[in-house]
Amino acid sequence: MFRFRMNKNDVKAMDLDEKSEINKLEITTENIKKILSDSSDINYQVHYINSSRHIPVSVIFIDGLVNSKIINDDILKPLTQQKILKEVKNFDDIIELIEHGTVYHSSRKLQNTLGDTLDSILDGSVALVFDKEKKAITFDTKGFEKRAITEPTTENALKGAKDSFIEVLRVNTSLVRRKVRTPNLRIKETIIGHRTKTPVAVVYIENLTNDKIVKEVFRRLEEIDIDAVITPGHIEEYIIDNKRTVFPLIMSTERTDKFCHNIIEGRVGLIVDGVPVTYIIPASVSMFYQAPEDYAQNYVISTFIRIIRYVGALVTLFLPAFYVSITTFHQEMIPTVLAVSIIKSKAEVPFPTITSVFIMLIAFEVLLEAGLRLPRAIGQAVSIIGALVVGQAAVQAKLISPVVVIVVAATGISSFIMPNQDYSNAIRIFRLVFVVCASIAGLYGLSLAFIVLVYHLNTIETFGLPYFTPFVANEGRDLTKDTLIRVPLYLMKKRPSSLKTTNKKRQK
C-alpha cells in the first residue's frame, strides 16, 4: 500500500481549483441545485414578476438563516406590486431597476459568478436568479436565532459594563462601535477556513495603532490554511510567535469594555464569527495582572489589589516547592517550634513530603477540572465534598499531613487571584515543574528553575513586543505608571511607549 502526504500548498491549490471550476459554470438555478444537492433546508421558489409568466425569477434561500418577514415584505412584495416593473418587458431593465432600488432593501449586490452567489446564499442571503440572463442579485436577509447579550460568564464585571460578546460577528462589531465612536475605527474582515469560510474581523484605530503590528496581523491571518475555524484555538495557535510556550501570547476576553480599552491604547483586536471570545494583540505579562475594575475605583485601592495579585502569583508558584525543599533538604532553615510542629504532623504519615505534595496538587487539579466540567450545581457540590469531606478524611486517616493540606490550599486560593485564566493555567504547569526541581536539589533546584523561567519569558516576543514588557525594554519608562502600581488617571498622559503608536498622547 502506498501512502502520500499533501502539504498545505497542495490543499490550497485544490481549494482554488475547486472554486475556479465552480466559477466556470453559469449562474442558473440548475447549477445551484447540482452543487447544493438536495438538502432539505434549501428553498427553491419560482415567482413571476408582476404575474407575468414570461418573466420568471428563482428565489433561493436557506431556511433558518434568513428572516422570512424581510423576504416577504421587502423583496417578494415589491416584485409583484411595483408599478414600474409592469412597464418593463425585458430582463436587463428589470435587473437594473432592482439593482438601483426598486426592490427596497438596504443591502443588495449583483453577482457575476456562481461562487460568489453560493457564498452569499450560505451566509444567509436570499438570491434572485435570472436564468435567461445568467445573473443573480443577492440581498442580505440574515435572521437566524442568536443568544442574547448577557453578563460575562468567565470574567466577572464588578464595576463596569455588563455586556459581553456573543457568537454573531455583526452584533459584536456593533458593540465595539457603540463604545468607540471615532471615525478612524477600522473593522476589516478576512475569510479563514476552506470549509467553514469563517469571517474574522481585524479591529484597530487608524492613525493611532502601529501600522507594522496591523500589517503583521493581516499577514499571519492570510497564511492560515485550514479547513475549519470552530474554536478559538484555530486562530490563536496559528498566529502566535512561540508555539512551544505554555504562556498566552495574545489576550482573550469576552468583555466589551476591556476589548475597547485596549483598542484605544493602540492594540489590535480580533473578532471571530461564531466565537464569543475576542483577542487582543499584542499581549505582555503585565496585562494579565490587570483588570478593567482597576480603572473604575480609587488608584490606591487598585494599586493595593495589583500588589496582591503579584504576591499571589509568587505564592502559588513557589510555596509548594519551597515547602518541599526546606522540609527535605534544608531543615535548619525552619524555626525550632515550627519544625517540631511539622514533625509531629508527619509522624504517622506513610508517604514522604514530595509524594504528599504531589498527591494533593494533582487532587486539587482533578477537583478543579471536575467542578468546571460538571453542571454548575453538581460542580459546586463536588468541590465542597472534595475539599471538606475527602480532605478531612485523608488527614484523620493519617494519609496526608495537615501542613501539606494548608500549603496546597493556600497555593490554590492564590492561583484564583489571577484575572486571566490562560495565564493562571501556565502558572499551574510551572508550579509542578518547580516542585519536581525542589524535590531533586532543594533550594538550588528551585533557584535554577526560576532562572530558567525568567530566561524563557525574556526570550519571547509577540508581534515584535518583548513579552516581559515593561520589566524589560524601553528602559522601564512604563514601569511606574500602570504596572505594579496604578497612578491617577489624570497623570496617564501617554500611551505605552512599547506599542510605538502613531498618536502617543491619551490626554493633554
Coordinates of C-alpha atoms in Angstrom, one line a residue:
M1 CA 0.0 0.0 0.0
F2 CA 1.4 3.4 -1.0
R3 CA 1.0 6.4 1.2
F4 CA 1.5 10.0 0.3
R5 CA 1.3 13.3 2.2
M6 CA -0.2 16.5 0.9
N7 CA 1.3 19.8 2.1
K8 CA -0.7 22.9 2.7
N9 CA 0.2 24.3 -0.7
D10 CA -1.4 21.3 -2.4
V11 CA -4.6 21.7 -0.3
K12 CA -4.7 25.4 -1.1
A13 CA -4.3 24.7 -4.8
M14 CA -7.1 22.1 -4.7
D15 CA -9.4 24.6 -3.0
L16 CA -8.6 27.3 -5.6
D17 CA -9.1 24.8 -8.4
E18 CA -12.5 23.8 -6.9
K19 CA -13.6 27.4 -6.7
S20 CA -12.4 28.2 -10.2
E21 CA -14.3 25.2 -11.6
I22 CA -17.4 26.4 -9.9
N23 CA -16.9 29.9 -11.3
K24 CA -16.7 28.5 -14.8
L25 CA -20.3 27.4 -14.5
E26 CA -23.1 29.8 -15.4
I27 CA -25.4 31.3 -12.7
T28 CA -28.5 29.2 -13.1
T29 CA -30.9 27.6 -10.8
E30 CA -30.0 24.2 -12.1
N31 CA -26.3 24.6 -11.4
I32 CA -27.0 25.8 -7.9
K33 CA -29.1 22.7 -7.3
K34 CA -26.4 20.5 -8.6
I35 CA -23.8 22.0 -6.2
L36 CA -26.0 22.3 -3.1
S37 CA -27.6 18.9 -3.8
D38 CA -31.0 18.0 -2.3
S39 CA -30.6 19.5 1.2
S40 CA -34.0 19.8 2.8
D41 CA -33.3 23.2 4.3
I42 CA -32.7 25.0 1.0
N43 CA -35.8 26.5 -0.6
Y44 CA -36.2 27.0 -4.3
Q45 CA -39.1 29.0 -5.4
V46 CA -40.2 30.4 -8.8
H47 CA -42.0 33.7 -8.9
Y48 CA -43.5 35.7 -11.8
I49 CA -42.7 39.3 -11.7
N50 CA -46.0 41.2 -11.8
S51 CA -47.7 37.9 -12.5
S52 CA -46.1 37.8 -16.0
R53 CA -45.3 34.2 -16.9
H54 CA -42.7 35.2 -19.4
I55 CA -40.7 37.0 -16.6
P56 CA -39.9 34.3 -14.1
V57 CA -37.3 34.6 -11.3
S58 CA -36.0 31.9 -9.0
V59 CA -35.8 32.8 -5.3
I60 CA -33.3 30.7 -3.4
F61 CA -32.5 30.9 0.3
I62 CA -31.7 28.6 3.3
D63 CA -34.4 28.2 5.8
G64 CA -33.3 29.1 9.3
L65 CA -30.6 31.5 8.2
V66 CA -32.9 34.2 6.8
N67 CA -35.6 36.4 8.1
S68 CA -38.8 35.4 6.3
K69 CA -40.6 38.6 7.1
I70 CA -37.9 40.7 5.4
I71 CA -38.1 38.4 2.3
N72 CA -41.9 38.7 2.1
D73 CA -42.2 42.5 2.8
D74 CA -39.0 43.9 1.2
I75 CA -38.4 41.6 -1.7
L76 CA -41.3 39.4 -2.9
K77 CA -44.0 42.1 -2.3
P78 CA -42.2 44.8 -4.5
L79 CA -41.6 42.2 -7.2
T80 CA -45.3 41.6 -7.5
Q81 CA -46.7 45.1 -6.8
Q82 CA -44.3 47.7 -8.0
K83 CA -46.0 49.5 -10.9
I84 CA -42.7 50.4 -12.6
L85 CA -42.0 46.8 -13.2
K86 CA -45.2 46.3 -15.1
E87 CA -43.9 48.6 -17.8
V88 CA -40.7 46.7 -18.3
K89 CA -40.7 43.7 -20.6
N90 CA -37.0 42.5 -20.7
F91 CA -34.7 41.1 -18.0
D92 CA -31.9 43.6 -18.4
D93 CA -34.1 46.5 -17.5
I94 CA -35.7 44.6 -14.6
I95 CA -32.2 43.7 -13.2
E96 CA -31.1 47.3 -13.5
L97 CA -34.3 48.6 -11.7
I98 CA -33.9 46.0 -8.9
E99 CA -30.2 46.8 -8.5
H100 CA -31.0 50.5 -8.1
G101 CA -33.7 50.3 -5.5
T102 CA -37.0 49.2 -7.0
V103 CA -36.8 46.3 -4.5
Y104 CA -36.3 48.4 -1.4
H105 CA -33.6 46.7 0.6
S106 CA -30.5 48.3 2.2
S107 CA -28.1 45.6 1.3
R108 CA -28.1 44.2 -2.3
K109 CA -25.4 43.1 -4.7
L110 CA -25.3 42.0 -8.3
Q111 CA -23.4 38.7 -8.6
N112 CA -21.5 37.8 -11.7
T113 CA -20.0 34.5 -10.6
L114 CA -21.6 31.3 -9.3
G115 CA -19.1 31.0 -6.5
D116 CA -20.0 34.4 -5.1
T117 CA -23.6 33.7 -5.4
L118 CA -23.3 30.4 -3.4
D119 CA -21.2 32.1 -0.8
S120 CA -23.9 34.7 -0.3
I121 CA -26.7 32.1 0.0
L122 CA -24.7 30.1 2.5
D123 CA -24.0 33.3 4.5
G124 CA -27.7 34.0 5.0
S125 CA -28.7 35.9 1.9
V126 CA -31.6 35.4 -0.5
A127 CA -30.8 35.2 -4.2
L128 CA -32.9 36.3 -7.1
V129 CA -31.6 34.2 -10.0
F130 CA -32.4 35.2 -13.6
D131 CA -31.7 32.0 -15.6
K132 CA -32.0 33.6 -19.0
E133 CA -29.5 36.4 -18.2
K134 CA -27.2 34.1 -16.1
K135 CA -27.2 36.7 -13.4
A136 CA -28.2 36.9 -9.7
I137 CA -29.0 39.6 -7.2
T138 CA -28.5 38.8 -3.5
F139 CA -30.0 40.5 -0.5
D140 CA -28.6 40.3 3.0
T141 CA -31.5 38.9 5.0
K142 CA -29.9 37.2 7.9
G143 CA -32.4 36.3 10.5
F144 CA -31.1 33.2 12.4
E145 CA -31.6 32.8 16.1
K146 CA -28.9 34.1 18.4
R147 CA -28.0 34.3 22.0
A148 CA -29.0 37.5 23.8
I149 CA -26.3 39.8 25.1
T150 CA -25.7 38.9 28.7
E151 CA -23.3 39.5 31.5
P152 CA -19.8 37.9 31.1
T153 CA -19.7 34.4 32.5
T154 CA -15.9 33.8 32.8
E155 CA -14.9 37.4 33.7
N156 CA -17.0 38.9 36.4
A157 CA -17.8 42.6 35.9
L158 CA -17.8 44.1 39.4
K159 CA -17.9 47.8 38.5
G160 CA -18.2 48.3 34.7
A161 CA -20.2 47.4 31.6
K162 CA -22.3 44.2 32.0
D163 CA -22.5 43.4 28.3
S164 CA -20.4 40.7 26.7
F165 CA -19.6 39.4 23.2
I166 CA -21.8 36.7 21.7
E167 CA -21.4 34.3 18.7
V168 CA -22.6 36.7 16.0
L169 CA -19.8 38.8 14.3
R170 CA -22.0 41.7 13.3
V171 CA -23.5 42.1 16.8
N172 CA -20.0 42.1 18.2
T173 CA -18.8 44.8 15.9
S174 CA -21.8 46.9 16.7
L175 CA -20.9 46.6 20.4
V176 CA -17.5 47.9 19.7
R177 CA -18.9 50.8 17.6
R178 CA -21.2 51.8 20.4
K179 CA -18.2 52.3 22.7
V180 CA -15.6 53.6 20.2
R181 CA -17.3 56.1 18.1
T182 CA -14.3 57.6 16.4
P183 CA -14.5 57.8 12.6
N184 CA -10.9 56.3 12.5
L185 CA -12.1 53.0 13.9
R186 CA -11.4 50.3 11.2
I187 CA -13.1 46.9 11.1
K188 CA -11.7 44.9 8.2
E189 CA -12.8 41.3 7.5
T190 CA -11.0 38.3 6.1
I191 CA -12.3 34.8 5.5
I192 CA -10.5 31.8 7.0
G193 CA -11.3 28.1 6.6
H194 CA -11.8 26.4 3.3
R195 CA -15.0 24.6 4.5
T196 CA -16.4 26.9 7.2
K197 CA -15.4 30.2 5.4
T198 CA -15.4 32.0 8.8
P199 CA -15.3 35.8 8.8
V200 CA -12.6 37.2 11.0
A201 CA -12.7 40.9 11.8
V202 CA -9.5 42.9 12.5
V203 CA -10.2 45.9 14.6
Y204 CA -7.9 48.9 15.1
I205 CA -7.8 52.7 15.1
E206 CA -6.2 54.2 12.0
N207 CA -3.6 57.0 12.7
L208 CA -3.1 55.6 16.2
T209 CA -2.2 51.9 16.0
N210 CA 1.3 50.9 14.9
D211 CA 1.0 50.1 11.2
K212 CA 3.6 47.4 11.5
I213 CA 1.5 45.4 14.0
V214 CA -1.6 45.8 11.8
K215 CA 0.2 44.5 8.7
E216 CA 1.8 41.7 10.6
V217 CA -1.7 40.6 11.9
F218 CA -3.1 40.5 8.4
R219 CA 0.0 38.7 7.1
R220 CA -0.4 35.9 9.7
L221 CA -4.1 35.6 9.1
E222 CA -3.6 35.2 5.4
E223 CA -1.1 32.4 6.0
I224 CA -3.6 30.3 7.9
D225 CA -4.5 27.4 5.7
I226 CA -7.0 25.1 7.4
D227 CA -10.4 23.6 6.7
A228 CA -12.4 24.9 9.6
V229 CA -12.4 27.7 12.3
I230 CA -14.7 26.4 15.0
T231 CA -12.8 27.0 18.2
P232 CA -10.6 30.0 19.3
G233 CA -7.5 27.8 19.1
H234 CA -7.9 27.5 15.3
I235 CA -6.8 31.2 15.2
E236 CA -4.7 31.6 18.3
E237 CA -2.3 28.7 17.7
Y238 CA -1.6 29.8 14.1
I239 CA -0.7 33.4 14.7
I240 CA 1.4 33.3 18.0
D241 CA 5.2 33.7 17.7
N242 CA 6.3 31.0 20.0
K243 CA 4.3 27.7 19.8
R244 CA 6.4 26.0 22.4
T245 CA 5.4 28.1 25.4
V246 CA 2.5 27.5 27.7
F247 CA 2.1 31.2 28.4
P248 CA -0.6 33.0 26.4
L249 CA 1.0 35.4 23.9
I250 CA -2.3 37.1 23.0
M251 CA -5.1 38.0 25.4
S252 CA -8.6 36.7 25.1
T253 CA -11.6 38.4 26.6
E254 CA -15.4 38.3 26.4
R255 CA -15.8 41.8 28.0
T256 CA -16.5 44.6 25.6
D257 CA -15.1 47.3 27.8
K258 CA -11.8 45.5 28.2
F259 CA -11.6 44.9 24.4
C260 CA -12.3 48.6 23.6
H261 CA -9.9 49.9 26.2
N262 CA -7.0 48.0 24.6
I263 CA -8.0 49.1 21.1
I264 CA -7.8 52.8 22.3
E265 CA -4.5 52.0 23.9
G266 CA -3.1 51.2 20.4
R267 CA -3.5 47.4 20.2
V268 CA -5.2 45.3 17.5
G269 CA -8.4 43.3 18.2
L270 CA -9.6 40.1 16.5
I271 CA -13.3 39.1 16.4
V272 CA -14.1 35.7 15.1
D273 CA -17.6 34.9 13.9
G274 CA -19.2 32.1 15.9
V275 CA -16.9 32.6 18.9
P276 CA -17.9 34.7 21.9
V277 CA -14.3 35.3 22.8
T278 CA -12.2 38.1 21.2
Y279 CA -8.4 38.6 21.0
I280 CA -6.2 41.5 21.9
I281 CA -2.8 41.8 20.1
P282 CA 0.0 42.1 21.3
A283 CA -0.1 41.0 24.9
S284 CA 2.6 41.3 27.6
V285 CA 3.0 39.8 31.1
S286 CA 1.8 42.9 32.9
M287 CA -1.6 42.8 31.1
F288 CA -2.5 39.5 32.7
Y289 CA -2.3 41.1 36.2
Q290 CA -4.7 44.0 35.2
A291 CA -8.5 44.0 35.2
P292 CA -11.0 46.6 34.0
E293 CA -12.0 47.4 37.5
D294 CA -8.5 48.8 38.2
Y295 CA -9.6 51.9 36.3
A296 CA -13.1 52.1 37.9
Q297 CA -12.0 52.5 41.5
N298 CA -9.6 54.6 43.6
Y299 CA -6.0 54.3 42.4
V300 CA -4.7 53.5 45.9
I301 CA -7.1 50.5 46.1
S302 CA -6.2 49.4 42.6
T303 CA -2.5 49.5 43.4
F304 CA -3.1 47.5 46.6
I305 CA -5.1 44.9 44.7
R306 CA -2.4 44.6 42.0
I307 CA 0.3 44.1 44.5
I308 CA -1.8 41.3 46.0
R309 CA -2.0 39.7 42.5
Y310 CA 1.7 39.7 42.1
V311 CA 2.2 38.3 45.6
G312 CA -0.4 35.7 44.9
A313 CA 1.4 34.7 41.7
L314 CA 4.6 34.2 43.7
V315 CA 2.9 32.3 46.4
T316 CA 1.1 29.9 44.0
L317 CA 4.3 29.4 42.0
F318 CA 6.8 29.0 44.9
L319 CA 5.0 27.9 48.1
P320 CA 4.7 24.1 47.4
A321 CA 8.2 23.9 46.0
F322 CA 9.6 25.9 48.9
Y323 CA 7.9 23.7 51.4
V324 CA 9.3 20.6 49.8
S325 CA 12.8 22.0 49.7
I326 CA 13.1 23.2 53.3
T327 CA 11.4 20.1 54.8
T328 CA 13.5 17.7 52.7
F329 CA 16.9 19.4 52.3
H330 CA 17.1 22.5 54.4
Q331 CA 15.5 21.7 57.8
E332 CA 18.0 24.0 59.5
M333 CA 16.1 27.0 58.0
I334 CA 12.9 26.1 59.9
P335 CA 12.4 27.7 63.3
T336 CA 12.6 25.1 66.1
V337 CA 8.9 25.4 67.3
L338 CA 7.6 25.2 63.7
A339 CA 9.9 22.3 62.9
V340 CA 8.6 20.3 65.9
S341 CA 5.0 21.0 64.8
I342 CA 5.7 19.8 61.3
I343 CA 7.5 16.7 62.5
K344 CA 4.6 15.8 64.8
S345 CA 2.1 16.3 62.0
K346 CA 4.1 14.0 59.7
A347 CA 4.9 11.4 62.4
E348 CA 2.3 8.8 61.3
V349 CA 2.0 9.8 57.6
P350 CA 3.4 6.9 55.4
F351 CA 4.4 9.0 52.4
P352 CA 7.4 11.3 52.1
T353 CA 6.8 15.1 51.7
I354 CA 7.2 15.2 48.0
T355 CA 4.7 12.4 47.5
S356 CA 2.1 14.0 49.7
V357 CA 2.5 17.4 48.0
F358 CA 2.2 15.8 44.6
I359 CA -0.9 13.8 45.6
M360 CA -2.6 17.0 46.9
L361 CA -1.7 19.1 44.0
I362 CA -3.0 16.5 41.5
A363 CA -6.1 16.0 43.6
F364 CA -6.7 19.8 43.6
E365 CA -6.4 19.9 39.8
V366 CA -8.8 17.0 39.4
L367 CA -11.4 18.7 41.7
L368 CA -11.0 21.9 39.8
E369 CA -11.5 20.3 36.5
A370 CA -14.5 18.3 37.7
G371 CA -16.0 21.5 39.1
L372 CA -15.6 23.2 35.7
R373 CA -17.0 20.3 33.5
L374 CA -19.9 19.2 35.6
P375 CA -23.2 21.2 35.7
R376 CA -22.9 24.2 37.9
A377 CA -24.9 22.9 40.9
I378 CA -23.3 19.5 40.8
G379 CA -19.8 21.1 40.3
Q380 CA -20.2 23.2 43.5
A381 CA -21.2 20.1 45.4
V382 CA -18.2 18.1 44.1
S383 CA -15.9 20.9 45.1
I384 CA -17.3 21.1 48.6
I385 CA -17.3 17.3 49.1
G386 CA -13.7 17.1 47.8
A387 CA -12.3 19.9 49.8
L388 CA -14.1 19.3 53.1
V389 CA -15.1 15.6 53.3
V390 CA -12.3 13.9 51.4
G391 CA -9.6 16.2 52.7
Q392 CA -10.6 15.9 56.3
A393 CA -10.9 12.2 56.0
A394 CA -7.4 11.9 54.5
V395 CA -6.0 13.9 57.4
Q396 CA -7.8 11.9 60.0
A397 CA -6.7 8.7 58.3
K398 CA -3.0 9.9 58.6
L399 CA -2.6 9.7 54.8
I400 CA -1.8 13.4 54.4
S401 CA -0.1 15.8 56.7
P402 CA -2.3 18.8 57.8
V403 CA 0.5 21.1 56.9
V404 CA 0.5 19.8 53.3
V405 CA -3.2 20.5 53.1
I406 CA -2.7 24.0 54.3
V407 CA 0.1 24.6 51.9
V408 CA -1.8 23.3 48.9
A409 CA -5.0 25.2 49.9
A410 CA -3.1 28.4 50.2
T411 CA -1.5 27.7 46.8
G412 CA -4.8 27.0 45.1
I413 CA -6.5 30.1 46.5
S414 CA -3.6 32.3 45.4
S415 CA -3.9 31.0 41.9
F416 CA -7.5 32.2 41.7
I417 CA -6.4 35.8 42.1
M418 CA -5.2 35.9 38.5
P419 CA -7.7 37.9 36.4
N420 CA -6.8 35.8 33.3
Q421 CA -7.4 32.0 33.3
D422 CA -5.0 31.3 30.5
Y423 CA -2.1 32.9 32.4
S424 CA -3.2 31.1 35.6
N425 CA -3.1 27.8 33.8
A426 CA 0.5 28.4 32.7
I427 CA 1.5 29.2 36.3
R428 CA -0.1 25.9 37.4
I429 CA 2.1 24.0 35.0
F430 CA 5.3 25.7 36.2
R431 CA 4.2 25.1 39.8
L432 CA 4.5 21.4 39.2
V433 CA 7.9 21.9 37.5
F434 CA 9.2 23.9 40.5
V435 CA 8.1 21.1 42.9
V436 CA 10.0 18.5 40.8
C437 CA 13.1 20.6 40.8
A438 CA 12.9 21.3 44.5
S439 CA 12.5 17.6 45.2
I440 CA 15.7 16.9 43.3
A441 CA 18.0 19.7 44.5
G442 CA 16.2 21.7 47.1
L443 CA 16.5 25.5 47.0
Y444 CA 19.3 25.2 44.4
G445 CA 17.0 23.3 42.1
L446 CA 14.2 25.8 42.8
S447 CA 16.5 28.8 42.1
L448 CA 17.7 27.2 38.8
A449 CA 14.1 26.6 37.7
F450 CA 13.2 30.2 38.5
I451 CA 16.2 31.4 36.4
V452 CA 15.1 29.2 33.5
L453 CA 11.6 30.6 33.8
V454 CA 12.8 34.2 33.7
Y455 CA 15.1 33.5 30.8
H456 CA 12.2 31.8 28.9
L457 CA 10.0 34.8 29.5
N458 CA 12.7 37.2 28.3
T459 CA 13.3 35.3 25.1
I460 CA 9.6 35.5 24.0
E461 CA 8.4 38.2 21.7
T462 CA 4.8 38.7 20.5
F463 CA 4.3 40.7 17.3
G464 CA 7.7 42.5 17.9
L465 CA 6.9 43.3 21.5
P466 CA 9.0 41.8 24.3
Y467 CA 6.7 39.6 26.3
F468 CA 8.3 40.8 29.6
T469 CA 7.5 44.4 28.9
P470 CA 7.6 46.8 30.7
F471 CA 10.0 44.9 33.1
V472 CA 12.5 44.8 30.2
A473 CA 13.0 47.1 27.2
N474 CA 12.1 50.8 26.9
E475 CA 14.4 51.5 29.9
G476 CA 11.5 50.9 32.3
R477 CA 9.6 54.0 31.2
D478 CA 6.2 52.4 31.7
L479 CA 7.1 50.5 34.8
T480 CA 6.0 53.2 37.3
K481 CA 2.8 54.2 35.6
D482 CA 0.5 51.3 35.1
T483 CA 2.2 48.1 36.1
L484 CA 2.8 47.2 39.7
I485 CA 1.2 50.5 40.7
R486 CA -1.7 52.4 39.1
V487 CA -1.2 56.2 39.2
P488 CA -4.2 58.5 39.0
L489 CA -5.8 58.6 35.6
Y490 CA -5.1 62.3 35.1
L491 CA -1.3 61.5 35.2
M492 CA -1.5 58.9 32.5
K493 CA -1.0 61.3 29.7
K494 CA 0.7 59.0 27.2
R495 CA 0.0 55.5 25.9
P496 CA 2.5 52.7 26.5
S497 CA 5.7 53.5 24.7
S498 CA 6.4 49.9 23.9
L499 CA 3.5 49.8 21.4
K500 CA 5.1 52.6 19.3
T501 CA 1.7 54.1 18.5
T502 CA 1.4 56.9 16.0
N503 CA -0.5 59.1 18.5
K504 CA 1.2 58.8 21.8
K505 CA -1.0 61.1 23.8
R506 CA -4.0 60.0 25.8
Q507 CA -4.8 63.4 27.1
K508 CA -3.3 66.9 27.2

